[in-house]
Amino acid sequence: MFPVVARSSWWLLAFSALALEVAALWFQHGMGLDPCVKCVYERVAVLGIFAAGIIGSVYPRALLFRVLGYLLWLISAGWGLRLALQHVGIQQDPATAFGCSFSAEFPAWAPLDSWLPQVFLPTGYCDDVQWQWLSLTMAQWMLVVFGIYLLLLAVVVYSDWRQTRRG
C-alpha cells in the first residue's frame, strides 16, 4: 500500500516531474538539442504532473486535495502519453510530420512561448531524432515515462480507495 496521505509521497511525484523538466532544459541548453513543438507540449504535460504533486501535498489528508491532484495527474499524464504517441508516430513515419507545427499554439491567456521562450519556444522539427539511449529516442522514452506515471496513478488511486474503504 502507498501512503497516499503522506505529504512526502506527493512531494516525490512533484520532484520526479521537476527532475524531468531539469533534464529537458539540460538537453536543450547544455547539449544544444532543439525542442520541437511536441517536446514543448510534453514539457507542459510534465509541469501538470508537477502541479498535481504540489496540489496533493498541500493537505494530503483531505480527500478534496488528493482528488484534485489525481485529476490533474490523470489529465497531464494522459495528454502527455497521447503527445508522445503522436511524436513517436511522426519519427517513425516522417511523411506524417505535416501534423507537427513549427510554432506552439498556446491559449491567448497563457502564451508560454512568449513569456518564457527559453523553455517553451519550439526551435526543432518533430521528425528529427537528435538523441537516443538504449536504442530508444527521446519521444519513445517519454512514452515510457507517461505510461509509468499512469500506471503509478492507478496503483495509488486503488491504494487510496482501499484505505478509504477500510475506514
PDB file of N, CA and C in Angstrom, residues 82-142:
ATOM      1  N   ARG A  82      -0.560  10.763 -24.995  1.00  0.00           N
ATOM      2  CA  ARG A  82      -1.108  10.996 -26.340  1.00  0.00           C
ATOM      3  C   ARG A  82      -0.106  11.763 -27.211  1.00  0.00           C
ATOM      4  N   LEU A  83       0.502  12.805 -26.637  1.00  0.00           N
ATOM      5  CA  LEU A  83       1.504  13.583 -27.368  1.00  0.00           C
ATOM      6  C   LEU A  83       2.707  12.727 -27.735  1.00  0.00           C
ATOM      7  N   ALA A  84       3.177  11.932 -26.779  1.00  0.00           N
ATOM      8  CA  ALA A  84       4.343  11.084 -27.025  1.00  0.00           C
ATOM      9  C   ALA A  84       4.041  10.043 -28.108  1.00  0.00           C
ATOM     10  N   LEU A  85       2.822   9.491 -28.096  1.00  0.00           N
ATOM     11  CA  LEU A  85       2.427   8.546 -29.149  1.00  0.00           C
ATOM     12  C   LEU A  85       2.454   9.219 -30.523  1.00  0.00           C
ATOM     13  N   GLN A  86       1.917  10.433 -30.594  1.00  0.00           N
ATOM     14  CA  GLN A  86       1.941  11.180 -31.852  1.00  0.00           C
ATOM     15  C   GLN A  86       3.378  11.464 -32.281  1.00  0.00           C
ATOM     16  N   HIS A  87       4.205  11.842 -31.319  1.00  0.00           N
ATOM     17  CA  HIS A  87       5.598  12.188 -31.594  1.00  0.00           C
ATOM     18  C   HIS A  87       6.357  10.972 -32.133  1.00  0.00           C
ATOM     19  N   VAL A  88       6.172   9.823 -31.493  1.00  0.00           N
ATOM     20  CA  VAL A  88       6.816   8.591 -31.957  1.00  0.00           C
ATOM     21  C   VAL A  88       6.329   8.250 -33.366  1.00  0.00           C
ATOM     22  N   GLY A  89       5.034   8.416 -33.605  1.00  0.00           N
ATOM     23  CA  GLY A  89       4.486   8.153 -34.935  1.00  0.00           C
ATOM     24  C   GLY A  89       5.120   9.029 -36.000  1.00  0.00           C
ATOM     25  N   ILE A  90       5.320  10.289 -35.692  1.00  0.00           N
ATOM     26  CA  ILE A  90       5.949  11.219 -36.635  1.00  0.00           C
ATOM     27  C   ILE A  90       7.390  10.805 -36.906  1.00  0.00           C
ATOM     28  N   GLN A  91       8.108  10.394 -35.858  1.00  0.00           N
ATOM     29  CA  GLN A  91       9.504   9.998 -36.053  1.00  0.00           C
ATOM     30  C   GLN A  91       9.622   8.694 -36.839  1.00  0.00           C
ATOM     31  N   GLN A  92       8.657   7.806 -36.690  1.00  0.00           N
ATOM     32  CA  GLN A  92       8.709   6.537 -37.411  1.00  0.00           C
ATOM     33  C   GLN A  92       8.231   6.670 -38.852  1.00  0.00           C
ATOM     34  N   ASP A  93       7.386   7.645 -39.118  1.00  0.00           N
ATOM     35  CA  ASP A  93       6.895   7.890 -40.474  1.00  0.00           C
ATOM     36  C   ASP A  93       6.957   9.391 -40.738  1.00  0.00           C
ATOM     37  N   PRO A  94       8.124   9.892 -41.170  1.00  0.00           N
ATOM     38  CA  PRO A  94       8.288  11.336 -41.372  1.00  0.00           C
ATOM     39  C   PRO A  94       7.277  11.960 -42.329  1.00  0.00           C
ATOM     40  N   ALA A  95       6.607  11.152 -43.142  1.00  0.00           N
ATOM     41  CA  ALA A  95       5.591  11.694 -44.050  1.00  0.00           C
ATOM     42  C   ALA A  95       4.427  12.297 -43.273  1.00  0.00           C
ATOM     43  N   THR A  96       4.261  11.875 -42.018  1.00  0.00           N
ATOM     44  CA  THR A  96       3.177  12.416 -41.189  1.00  0.00           C
ATOM     45  C   THR A  96       3.599  13.679 -40.441  1.00  0.00           C
ATOM     46  N   ALA A  97       4.811  14.152 -40.691  1.00  0.00           N
ATOM     47  CA  ALA A  97       5.322  15.319 -39.970  1.00  0.00           C
ATOM     48  C   ALA A  97       4.543  16.591 -40.264  1.00  0.00           C
ATOM     49  N   PHE A  98       3.703  16.576 -41.308  1.00  0.00           N
ATOM     50  CA  PHE A  98       2.904  17.771 -41.602  1.00  0.00           C
ATOM     51  C   PHE A  98       1.961  18.106 -40.450  1.00  0.00           C
ATOM     52  N   GLY A  99       1.684  17.153 -39.591  1.00  0.00           N
ATOM     53  CA  GLY A  99       0.823  17.382 -38.432  1.00  0.00           C
ATOM     54  C   GLY A  99       1.552  18.041 -37.283  1.00  0.00           C
ATOM     55  N   CYS A 100       2.804  18.381 -37.517  1.00  0.00           N
ATOM     56  CA  CYS A 100       3.617  18.988 -36.463  1.00  0.00           C
ATOM     57  C   CYS A 100       3.967  20.416 -36.852  1.00  0.00           C
ATOM     58  N   SER A 101       3.365  21.347 -36.175  1.00  0.00           N
ATOM     59  CA  SER A 101       3.592  22.763 -36.444  1.00  0.00           C
ATOM     60  C   SER A 101       4.984  23.169 -35.968  1.00  0.00           C
ATOM     61  N   PHE A 102       5.483  24.260 -36.508  1.00  0.00           N
ATOM     62  CA  PHE A 102       6.777  24.764 -36.051  1.00  0.00           C
ATOM     63  C   PHE A 102       6.610  25.790 -34.937  1.00  0.00           C
ATOM     64  N   SER A 103       5.378  26.203 -34.679  1.00  0.00           N
ATOM     65  CA  SER A 103       5.144  27.165 -33.598  1.00  0.00           C
ATOM     66  C   SER A 103       4.115  26.597 -32.624  1.00  0.00           C
ATOM     67  N   ALA A 104       4.320  26.916 -31.360  1.00  0.00           N
ATOM     68  CA  ALA A 104       3.401  26.447 -30.323  1.00  0.00           C
ATOM     69  C   ALA A 104       2.099  27.241 -30.401  1.00  0.00           C
ATOM     70  N   GLU A 105       1.011  26.582 -30.097  1.00  0.00           N
ATOM     71  CA  GLU A 105      -0.296  27.234 -30.118  1.00  0.00           C
ATOM     72  C   GLU A 105      -0.878  27.220 -28.710  1.00  0.00           C
ATOM     73  N   PHE A 106      -0.335  28.093 -27.877  1.00  0.00           N
ATOM     74  CA  PHE A 106      -0.842  28.213 -26.519  1.00  0.00           C
ATOM     75  C   PHE A 106      -2.035  29.160 -26.516  1.00  0.00           C
ATOM     76  N   PRO A 107      -2.921  29.027 -25.530  1.00  0.00           N
ATOM     77  CA  PRO A 107      -4.067  29.939 -25.479  1.00  0.00           C
ATOM     78  C   PRO A 107      -3.613  31.388 -25.274  1.00  0.00           C
ATOM     79  N   ALA A 108      -4.439  32.318 -25.721  1.00  0.00           N
ATOM     80  CA  ALA A 108      -4.102  33.743 -25.619  1.00  0.00           C
ATOM     81  C   ALA A 108      -3.882  34.177 -24.176  1.00  0.00           C
ATOM     82  N   TRP A 109      -4.556  33.518 -23.233  1.00  0.00           N
ATOM     83  CA  TRP A 109      -4.420  33.894 -21.826  1.00  0.00           C
ATOM     84  C   TRP A 109      -3.170  33.292 -21.179  1.00  0.00           C
ATOM     85  N   ALA A 110      -2.449  32.414 -21.911  1.00  0.00           N
ATOM     86  CA  ALA A 110      -1.222  31.820 -21.368  1.00  0.00           C
ATOM     87  C   ALA A 110      -0.219  31.565 -22.492  1.00  0.00           C
ATOM     88  N   PRO A 111       0.294  32.637 -23.107  1.00  0.00           N
ATOM     89  CA  PRO A 111       1.259  32.443 -24.198  1.00  0.00           C
ATOM     90  C   PRO A 111       2.652  32.090 -23.644  1.00  0.00           C
ATOM     91  N   LEU A 112       2.794  30.849 -23.215  1.00  0.00           N
ATOM     92  CA  LEU A 112       4.023  30.431 -22.546  1.00  0.00           C
ATOM     93  C   LEU A 112       5.260  30.656 -23.404  1.00  0.00           C
ATOM     94  N   ASP A 113       5.135  30.467 -24.718  1.00  0.00           N
ATOM     95  CA  ASP A 113       6.281  30.660 -25.603  1.00  0.00           C
ATOM     96  C   ASP A 113       6.717  32.124 -25.672  1.00  0.00           C
ATOM     97  N   SER A 114       5.824  33.052 -25.373  1.00  0.00           N
ATOM     98  CA  SER A 114       6.187  34.475 -25.311  1.00  0.00           C
ATOM     99  C   SER A 114       6.720  34.846 -23.934  1.00  0.00           C
ATOM    100  N   TRP A 115       6.110  34.283 -22.911  1.00  0.00           N
ATOM    101  CA  TRP A 115       6.518  34.591 -21.540  1.00  0.00           C
ATOM    102  C   TRP A 115       7.895  34.024 -21.201  1.00  0.00           C
ATOM    103  N   LEU A 116       8.154  32.802 -21.644  1.00  0.00           N
ATOM    104  CA  LEU A 116       9.402  32.127 -21.290  1.00  0.00           C
ATOM    105  C   LEU A 116       9.920  31.344 -22.510  1.00  0.00           C
ATOM    106  N   PRO A 117      10.412  32.076 -23.514  1.00  0.00           N
ATOM    107  CA  PRO A 117      10.830  31.402 -24.748  1.00  0.00           C
ATOM    108  C   PRO A 117      12.006  30.443 -24.552  1.00  0.00           C
ATOM    109  N   GLN A 118      12.831  30.665 -23.534  1.00  0.00           N
ATOM    110  CA  GLN A 118      13.963  29.769 -23.280  1.00  0.00           C
ATOM    111  C   GLN A 118      13.498  28.353 -22.955  1.00  0.00           C
ATOM    112  N   VAL A 119      12.255  28.214 -22.535  1.00  0.00           N
ATOM    113  CA  VAL A 119      11.713  26.917 -22.140  1.00  0.00           C
ATOM    114  C   VAL A 119      10.642  26.438 -23.121  1.00  0.00           C
ATOM    115  N   PHE A 120       9.791  27.335 -23.585  1.00  0.00           N
ATOM    116  CA  PHE A 120       8.594  26.932 -24.317  1.00  0.00           C
ATOM    117  C   PHE A 120       8.563  27.312 -25.797  1.00  0.00           C
ATOM    118  N   LEU A 121       9.642  27.824 -26.339  1.00  0.00           N
ATOM    119  CA  LEU A 121       9.667  28.175 -27.763  1.00  0.00           C
ATOM    120  C   LEU A 121      10.249  27.005 -28.564  1.00  0.00           C
ATOM    121  N   PRO A 122       9.449  26.390 -29.430  1.00  0.00           N
ATOM    122  CA  PRO A 122       9.980  25.282 -30.228  1.00  0.00           C
ATOM    123  C   PRO A 122      10.935  25.796 -31.300  1.00  0.00           C
ATOM    124  N   THR A 123      12.065  25.118 -31.424  1.00  0.00           N
ATOM    125  CA  THR A 123      13.064  25.505 -32.422  1.00  0.00           C
ATOM    126  C   THR A 123      13.506  24.321 -33.279  1.00  0.00           C
ATOM    127  N   GLY A 124      12.926  23.153 -33.034  1.00  0.00           N
ATOM    128  CA  GLY A 124      13.327  21.950 -33.766  1.00  0.00           C
ATOM    129  C   GLY A 124      12.177  21.354 -34.550  1.00  0.00           C
ATOM    130  N   TYR A 125      12.467  20.242 -35.198  1.00  0.00           N
ATOM    131  CA  TYR A 125      11.486  19.533 -36.015  1.00  0.00           C
ATOM    132  C   TYR A 125      11.089  18.235 -35.321  1.00  0.00           C
ATOM    133  N   CYS A 126       9.818  17.894 -35.393  1.00  0.00           N
ATOM    134  CA  CYS A 126       9.302  16.707 -34.704  1.00  0.00           C
ATOM    135  C   CYS A 126       9.879  15.403 -35.241  1.00  0.00           C
ATOM    136  N   ASP A 127      10.207  15.356 -36.521  1.00  0.00           N
ATOM    137  CA  ASP A 127      10.712  14.107 -37.097  1.00  0.00           C
ATOM    138  C   ASP A 127      12.224  13.951 -36.954  1.00  0.00           C
ATOM    139  N   ASP A 128      12.876  14.930 -36.379  1.00  0.00           N
ATOM    140  CA  ASP A 128      14.324  14.900 -36.200  1.00  0.00           C
ATOM    141  C   ASP A 128      14.677  14.143 -34.915  1.00  0.00           C
ATOM    142  N   VAL A 129      15.375  13.026 -35.049  1.00  0.00           N
ATOM    143  CA  VAL A 129      15.830  12.253 -33.886  1.00  0.00           C
ATOM    144  C   VAL A 129      17.230  12.756 -33.537  1.00  0.00           C
ATOM    145  N   GLN A 130      17.325  13.527 -32.464  1.00  0.00           N
ATOM    146  CA  GLN A 130      18.597  14.135 -32.083  1.00  0.00           C
ATOM    147  C   GLN A 130      19.344  13.352 -31.008  1.00  0.00           C
ATOM    148  N   TRP A 131      18.643  12.423 -30.360  1.00  0.00           N
ATOM    149  CA  TRP A 131      19.236  11.741 -29.209  1.00  0.00           C
ATOM    150  C   TRP A 131      18.603  10.374 -29.047  1.00  0.00           C
ATOM    151  N   GLN A 132      19.424   9.396 -28.665  1.00  0.00           N
ATOM    152  CA  GLN A 132      18.927   8.058 -28.348  1.00  0.00           C
ATOM    153  C   GLN A 132      19.704   7.510 -27.160  1.00  0.00           C
ATOM    154  N   TRP A 133      19.027   6.669 -26.398  1.00  0.00           N
ATOM    155  CA  TRP A 133      19.674   5.954 -25.304  1.00  0.00           C
ATOM    156  C   TRP A 133      19.027   4.581 -25.224  1.00  0.00           C
ATOM    157  N   LEU A 134      19.841   3.550 -25.178  1.00  0.00           N
ATOM    158  CA  LEU A 134      19.358   2.168 -25.186  1.00  0.00           C
ATOM    159  C   LEU A 134      18.425   1.915 -26.373  1.00  0.00           C
ATOM    160  N   SER A 135      18.783   2.485 -27.495  1.00  0.00           N
ATOM    161  CA  SER A 135      18.056   2.336 -28.767  1.00  0.00           C
ATOM    162  C   SER A 135      16.664   2.969 -28.775  1.00  0.00           C
ATOM    163  N   LEU A 136      16.351   3.788 -27.782  1.00  0.00           N
ATOM    164  CA  LEU A 136      15.065   4.494 -27.759  1.00  0.00           C
ATOM    165  C   LEU A 136      15.301   5.988 -27.949  1.00  0.00           C
ATOM    166  N   THR A 137      14.427   6.615 -28.723  1.00  0.00           N
ATOM    167  CA  THR A 137      14.511   8.061 -28.910  1.00  0.00           C
ATOM    168  C   THR A 137      13.932   8.771 -27.685  1.00  0.00           C
ATOM    169  N   MET A 138      14.130  10.057 -27.635  1.00  0.00           N
ATOM    170  CA  MET A 138      13.565  10.843 -26.536  1.00  0.00           C
ATOM    171  C   MET A 138      12.043  10.709 -26.502  1.00  0.00           C
ATOM    172  N   ALA A 139      11.408  10.737 -27.661  1.00  0.00           N
ATOM    173  CA  ALA A 139       9.946  10.599 -27.718  1.00  0.00           C
ATOM    174  C   ALA A 139       9.512   9.234 -27.186  1.00  0.00           C
ATOM    175  N   GLN A 140      10.260   8.193 -27.512  1.00  0.00           N
ATOM    176  CA  GLN A 140       9.929   6.861 -27.009  1.00  0.00           C
ATOM    177  C   GLN A 140      10.124   6.780 -25.496  1.00  0.00           C
ATOM    178  N   TRP A 141      11.156   7.435 -24.987  1.00  0.00           N
ATOM    179  CA  TRP A 141      11.354   7.468 -23.531  1.00  0.00           C
ATOM    180  C   TRP A 141      10.208   8.204 -22.849  1.00  0.00           C
ATOM    181  N   MET A 142       9.724   9.268 -23.476  1.00  0.00           N
ATOM    182  CA  MET A 142       8.598   9.992 -22.878  1.00  0.00           C
ATOM    183  C   MET A 142       7.333   9.142 -22.899  1.00  0.00           C
TER     184      MET A 142
END
